[in-house]
Amino acid sequence: MIPYGRQDISEADIDAVVDVLRSDFLTQGPVIPKFENAIASRVGASHALAMNSATSALHAAVAALGVGPGDVVWTSPITFVASANCARYCGADVEFVDIDTETFNMCVEGLEKKLAKAKAQKCLPKVVIPVHMAGQSPDMEPIHALCSREGISVVEDASHSIGAQYDGKPVGTCAYSDITVFSFHPVKIITTAEGGVATTNAPELAARMDLFRSHGITRQAELMDAPSHGPWYYQQVSLGWNYRMTDVQAALGLSQLDRLDTFVEVRNRLAARYDALLADLPVIVPGRLPEAYSSFHLYIVRLPQANAARHRHVFEAMRAGGIGVNLHYIPVHLQPYYAAQGFSVGDFPNAEEYYQRAISIPLHPNLTEAEQDKVVLTLKQALAQAAP
């Protein structure tokens, strides 16, 4: 089976992890701040806070922005559920903005119309979370302009997009957002096995997320409400969680970061080759935003029309042919949990049509041209066999 994505682990990565295993620190040690500083430097942000997952980082981000009961957070319906769940963890409600049909990202026009309606009804969101679907940035400049005009905070869910660019700047620099979140799950661009990072240029947000990821506990005297009892002393000054990354994970991430540019270059080269190979097949290749340089976490093709039987046949035939296709994602508003919140079929038609047509085909740095050829041939055969 050719997987849709997989990690690339080098001997240098293994050596970096083994070095930590042989050191005095496995959990909270000196490698975590080195990794954080390297990420911050790489993307041009003032602060980077490593956590045990991107889900944790999203939770910390919205909590740092003060999201709570009575608030509303907007995100995309085409994403992993964590983009929405982070708001629910804080007791807030969730709403969605439909996607652009070419990029699969939050539609700017849709956001503008929804904001105008929400303003008239006096129910504006506290935070908007645009998702970098498949590694391509949303059109962040107008999204940020629309939100900042109404005093709405922006968190970029860039889980797919480490190494990507928007408007000539690295994703993560937070030029158009308050906080950006990356994921380092094994199928992402670089990996820490499990893990995530939140970047920001705001010291107060960094401080809140730092407390949040570590039980709300501090040893900083200036944050305590009484003098220290001694060098052992700490205080819990807020409610927090154990969302910390370990030195073992950070060592892997720090080593992987050395190859980030190479990984992204290879993914873009393979994506361009797919574009050419698929040109004569009845599928639609991923659209590109002119302002964005994608990290190509995923390569998603779409069938020309929504046809549930044809879609399923092509998917199953690809799997049967040894191609590990996947589908990213089922619209979040159609999940039973969110349906129970009042969402239903028809609420976000672009997302629902996308779901009926999309298939993620294999793309990762170790994918060979021969494997690509097999993917395309198998897809061609599956399309030919499928009923119209």
XYZ file of C-alpha atoms in Angstrom:
388
model
C 0.000 0.000 0.000
C 1.349 3.413 -0.968
C 0.323 5.628 1.995
C -1.171 9.069 1.466
C 1.495 10.450 3.817
C 4.296 9.278 6.056
C 7.190 10.585 8.120
C 10.793 10.765 6.899
C 13.183 9.830 9.718
C 16.933 10.148 9.135
C 19.880 8.797 11.078
C 20.484 12.351 12.299
C 16.943 12.394 13.723
C 17.561 9.093 15.500
C 20.892 10.300 16.865
C 19.270 13.492 18.181
C 16.628 11.499 20.067
C 19.181 9.014 21.410
C 21.318 11.903 22.695
C 18.368 13.083 24.777
C 17.612 9.562 25.991
C 21.184 9.390 27.276
C 20.986 12.831 28.899
C 19.696 13.908 32.307
C 16.444 15.324 30.863
C 13.695 13.405 29.104
C 10.708 15.660 29.751
C 11.373 19.319 30.587
C 14.952 20.106 29.643
C 17.145 22.382 27.516
C 16.105 21.083 24.089
C 12.544 22.454 24.253
C 13.616 26.120 24.379
C 16.154 25.440 21.619
C 13.377 24.030 19.454
C 11.062 26.932 20.300
C 13.732 29.492 19.466
C 14.490 27.717 16.197
C 10.813 27.731 15.197
C 10.392 31.401 16.143
C 13.487 32.315 14.146
C 12.416 30.210 11.175
C 8.987 31.833 10.845
C 9.928 35.316 12.071
C 7.755 35.396 15.198
C 8.721 36.793 18.601
C 7.549 33.773 20.592
C 7.009 30.046 19.990
C 5.498 27.730 22.588
C 5.845 23.981 22.085
C 3.011 21.718 23.224
C 2.098 18.055 23.087
C -0.263 18.504 20.127
C -1.669 21.136 17.818
C -5.043 20.520 19.473
C -3.510 21.584 22.787
C -1.983 24.635 21.118
C -5.361 25.627 19.653
C -6.982 25.262 23.076
C -4.235 27.365 24.659
C -4.566 29.982 21.906
C -8.294 30.602 22.275
C -8.030 30.467 26.069
C -5.248 33.071 25.988
C -7.542 35.299 23.929
C -10.172 35.079 26.661
C -12.701 32.843 24.925
C -15.330 31.543 27.329
C -19.037 30.857 27.851
C -21.205 33.286 25.911
C -18.570 33.801 23.195
C -18.668 32.540 19.624
C -15.741 31.284 17.547
C -15.907 30.910 13.755
C -13.856 28.466 11.719
C -14.019 26.435 8.494
C -16.264 23.384 8.135
C -13.544 21.596 6.110
C -10.924 20.839 8.727
C -10.139 18.344 11.440
C -12.586 18.655 14.336
C -9.936 20.177 16.654
C -10.281 23.549 14.887
C -13.827 23.778 16.249
C -13.470 21.725 19.427
C -10.948 24.144 20.933
C -13.725 26.701 21.341
C -16.039 24.167 22.910
C -13.349 23.260 25.453
C -13.644 26.868 26.668
C -17.446 26.748 26.808
C -17.918 28.894 23.709
C -20.241 28.296 20.771
C -18.984 27.503 17.273
C -20.091 28.774 13.883
C -18.657 28.074 10.443
C -17.813 30.073 7.337
C -18.166 28.145 4.088
C -15.120 27.390 1.945
C -13.801 28.801 -1.297
C -14.427 26.151 -3.956
C -10.935 26.401 -5.487
C -8.640 26.546 -2.452
C -10.854 24.742 0.121
C -10.012 27.531 2.587
C -12.334 29.991 4.315
C -14.121 32.100 1.693
C -13.328 35.800 2.128
C -16.598 36.914 0.531
C -18.506 34.489 2.711
C -16.752 35.827 5.795
C -17.539 39.418 4.847
C -21.235 38.682 4.358
C -21.477 36.656 7.545
C -19.740 39.391 9.558
C -22.109 42.044 8.204
C -25.100 39.941 9.210
C -23.628 39.153 12.643
C -22.865 42.833 13.250
C -26.446 43.782 12.446
C -27.650 41.105 14.863
C -25.023 42.100 17.475
C -23.524 38.617 17.655
C -20.010 39.020 16.274
C -17.491 36.272 17.015
C -14.701 36.781 19.514
C -12.191 34.783 17.443
C -12.019 33.633 13.829
C -9.882 30.564 13.029
C -8.993 30.329 9.321
C -7.587 26.891 8.445
C -4.622 26.387 6.095
C -6.176 23.480 4.242
C -3.694 21.019 2.696
C -0.766 23.372 3.363
C -1.960 26.486 1.527
C -2.579 29.704 3.415
C -6.001 31.302 3.281
C -6.100 34.834 1.905
C -5.053 36.225 5.273
C -4.701 39.935 4.507
C -8.402 40.576 3.769
C -9.460 38.111 6.485
C -7.374 40.028 9.026
C -8.664 43.390 7.746
C -12.290 42.292 8.090
C -11.731 40.932 11.594
C -9.585 43.757 12.952
C -12.174 46.293 11.808
C -14.625 44.641 14.228
C -12.120 43.969 17.024
C -12.108 40.211 16.359
C -8.989 38.184 17.138
C -7.543 35.793 14.538
C -5.893 32.415 15.152
C -4.398 30.719 12.103
C -4.799 26.955 12.233
C -1.697 26.305 10.147
C -1.409 22.687 11.256
C -0.671 21.751 7.629
C 1.570 24.685 6.760
C 4.974 24.806 8.437
C 7.352 25.886 5.666
C 4.623 27.567 3.611
C 4.496 31.255 2.721
C 1.889 33.954 2.272
C 2.555 37.316 0.627
C 6.273 36.492 0.592
C 6.431 35.912 4.356
C 6.674 32.610 6.246
C 3.420 31.268 7.609
C 3.694 31.672 11.379
C 5.076 35.198 11.383
C 1.632 36.369 12.606
C 1.597 39.380 10.298
C -2.163 38.875 9.899
C -3.102 37.067 13.098
C -2.707 37.083 16.859
C -1.531 33.461 17.076
C -0.547 30.757 14.566
C -0.628 27.038 15.364
C 1.416 24.268 13.696
C 1.101 20.486 13.964
C 3.976 17.991 14.027
C 1.966 14.777 13.707
C 3.936 12.137 11.723
C 2.147 12.774 8.411
C 2.745 16.534 8.613
C 5.670 18.379 6.999
C 8.018 17.778 9.940
C 7.302 15.645 12.980
C 7.924 15.437 16.711
C 5.940 12.150 16.756
C 3.074 14.069 18.378
C 3.283 17.760 19.070
C 2.434 21.304 18.103
C 3.611 24.885 18.443
C 1.855 28.218 18.864
C 3.636 31.340 17.603
C 2.776 34.930 18.489
C 4.278 38.405 18.587
C 2.356 39.401 21.722
C 4.284 38.826 24.971
C 1.107 38.795 27.056
C -0.426 36.034 24.904
C 2.808 34.053 25.086
C 2.802 34.360 28.883
C -0.812 33.177 29.132
C -0.185 30.182 26.867
C 2.964 29.335 28.813
C 0.965 29.152 32.054
C -1.899 27.327 30.369
C 0.294 24.483 29.073
C 1.774 23.806 32.510
C -1.081 23.547 35.042
C -1.200 27.332 35.550
C 1.888 26.948 37.736
C 4.665 29.531 37.961
C 7.951 30.011 39.796
C 8.187 33.654 38.731
C 8.015 35.875 41.794
C 6.356 38.720 39.889
C 3.339 36.508 39.136
C 2.840 35.335 42.733
C 0.538 36.917 45.299
C 2.940 36.432 48.216
C 6.694 36.235 48.878
C 8.417 32.957 48.057
C 8.826 30.441 50.876
C 12.156 29.296 49.424
C 13.835 27.902 46.283
C 11.318 25.034 46.132
C 8.317 27.354 45.992
C 5.759 27.618 43.200
C 2.173 28.797 42.922
C -0.755 27.813 40.760
C -2.040 31.220 39.680
C -4.596 30.059 37.107
C -6.255 26.903 35.871
C -4.103 25.102 33.331
C -3.462 21.745 31.729
C -0.471 19.489 31.193
C 0.084 20.311 27.530
C 3.880 20.334 27.584
C 6.146 18.851 24.945
C 9.067 16.652 26.031
C 12.767 17.061 25.297
C 12.631 13.766 23.377
C 9.995 15.171 21.016
C 11.728 18.538 20.750
C 15.001 16.864 19.784
C 13.284 15.090 16.906
C 11.611 18.314 15.797
C 14.823 20.323 16.014
C 16.602 17.774 13.829
C 13.711 17.614 11.348
C 13.679 21.399 11.062
C 17.051 21.239 9.282
C 15.293 19.553 6.352
C 12.115 21.623 6.305
C 12.964 23.514 3.110
C 13.917 20.284 1.355
C 10.687 18.579 2.406
C 8.583 21.479 1.096
C 10.541 21.726 -2.158
C 10.092 17.986 -2.821
C 6.374 18.163 -2.055
C 5.943 21.085 -4.475
C 7.915 19.278 -7.188
C 5.771 16.162 -6.782
C 2.596 18.280 -6.782
C 3.636 19.942 -10.044
C 4.302 16.505 -11.540
C 0.840 15.360 -10.438
C -0.638 18.436 -12.136
C 0.955 17.353 -15.420
C 0.140 13.655 -15.074
C -3.502 14.330 -14.249
C -4.085 16.946 -16.932
C -5.955 14.554 -19.235
C -8.010 12.791 -16.555
C -11.537 13.852 -15.558
C -10.456 15.235 -12.185
C -9.829 18.739 -10.868
C -6.382 19.394 -9.408
C -5.860 21.664 -6.362
C -6.319 25.384 -6.968
C -3.550 27.799 -6.025
C -3.869 31.191 -4.364
C -1.423 33.541 -6.168
C -0.276 35.071 -2.871
C 0.514 31.693 -1.303
C 3.315 29.147 -1.531
C 1.906 25.868 -0.240
C 3.768 23.320 1.839
C 1.559 20.690 0.124
C 0.769 18.601 3.153
C -1.975 17.050 1.013
C -2.705 16.734 -2.685
C -6.487 16.646 -3.100
C -8.209 15.870 -6.377
C -11.906 16.325 -6.982
C -14.290 14.499 -9.260
C -16.026 16.835 -11.721
C -19.492 16.354 -10.187
C -20.905 15.308 -6.858
C -21.951 11.680 -7.278
C -21.880 9.585 -4.107
C -21.788 6.183 -5.834
C -19.036 7.193 -8.270
C -17.037 8.848 -5.507
C -17.164 5.755 -3.330
C -16.311 3.438 -6.217
C -13.205 5.436 -7.153
C -12.075 5.604 -3.538
C -12.558 1.883 -2.915
C -10.972 0.903 -6.241
C -7.902 2.985 -5.380
C -7.603 1.257 -2.011
C -8.068 -2.140 -3.640
C -5.307 -1.216 -6.086
C -2.825 -0.596 -3.301
C -3.164 3.182 -3.126
C -3.727 4.511 0.392
C -6.081 7.331 -0.499
C -7.912 9.237 2.213
C -10.541 11.959 2.536
C -9.751 15.232 4.296
C -12.273 16.048 5.729
C -15.851 15.198 6.584
C -17.557 18.589 7.118
C -17.395 19.297 10.843
C -20.957 20.630 11.021
C -22.251 17.226 9.891
C -20.576 15.319 12.736
C -23.193 14.041 15.219
C -21.826 16.206 18.033
C -22.253 19.383 15.979
C -25.528 18.260 14.450
C -26.763 18.142 18.041
C -25.776 21.817 18.312
C -28.285 22.614 15.554
C -26.294 22.256 12.320
C -27.701 20.253 9.425
C -27.245 19.283 5.786
C -27.481 22.334 3.538
C -25.938 24.805 5.974
C -22.605 25.038 4.118
C -23.149 23.826 0.557
C -19.609 24.383 -0.731
C -18.157 22.241 2.053
C -20.779 19.539 1.513
C -20.188 19.398 -2.244
C -16.414 19.292 -1.662
C -16.907 16.277 0.610
C -18.776 14.407 -2.118
C -15.976 14.965 -4.658
C -12.618 15.074 -2.821
C -9.955 12.371 -2.580
C -6.488 12.841 -1.050
C -3.918 10.911 -3.082
C -0.424 9.999 -1.813
C 2.088 12.810 -1.355
C 5.162 12.670 0.870
C 8.911 13.298 0.447
C 9.782 9.636 -0.121
C 7.171 9.116 -2.823
C 8.983 7.960 -5.974
C 8.061 8.894 -9.524
C 7.301 5.227 -10.180
C 4.857 5.259 -7.260
C 3.327 8.476 -8.583
C 2.866 6.822 -11.961
C 1.128 3.896 -10.255
C -1.163 6.273 -8.345
C -2.193 8.019 -11.557
C -2.650 4.780 -13.510
C -4.784 3.296 -10.724
C -6.869 6.467 -10.590
C -7.320 6.395 -14.372
C -8.505 2.781 -14.212
C -10.836 3.495 -11.278
C -12.400 6.428 -13.110
C -12.884 4.352 -16.265
C -14.580 1.560 -14.316
C -16.880 3.862 -12.328
C -20.438 4.389 -13.512
C -20.975 7.921 -14.860
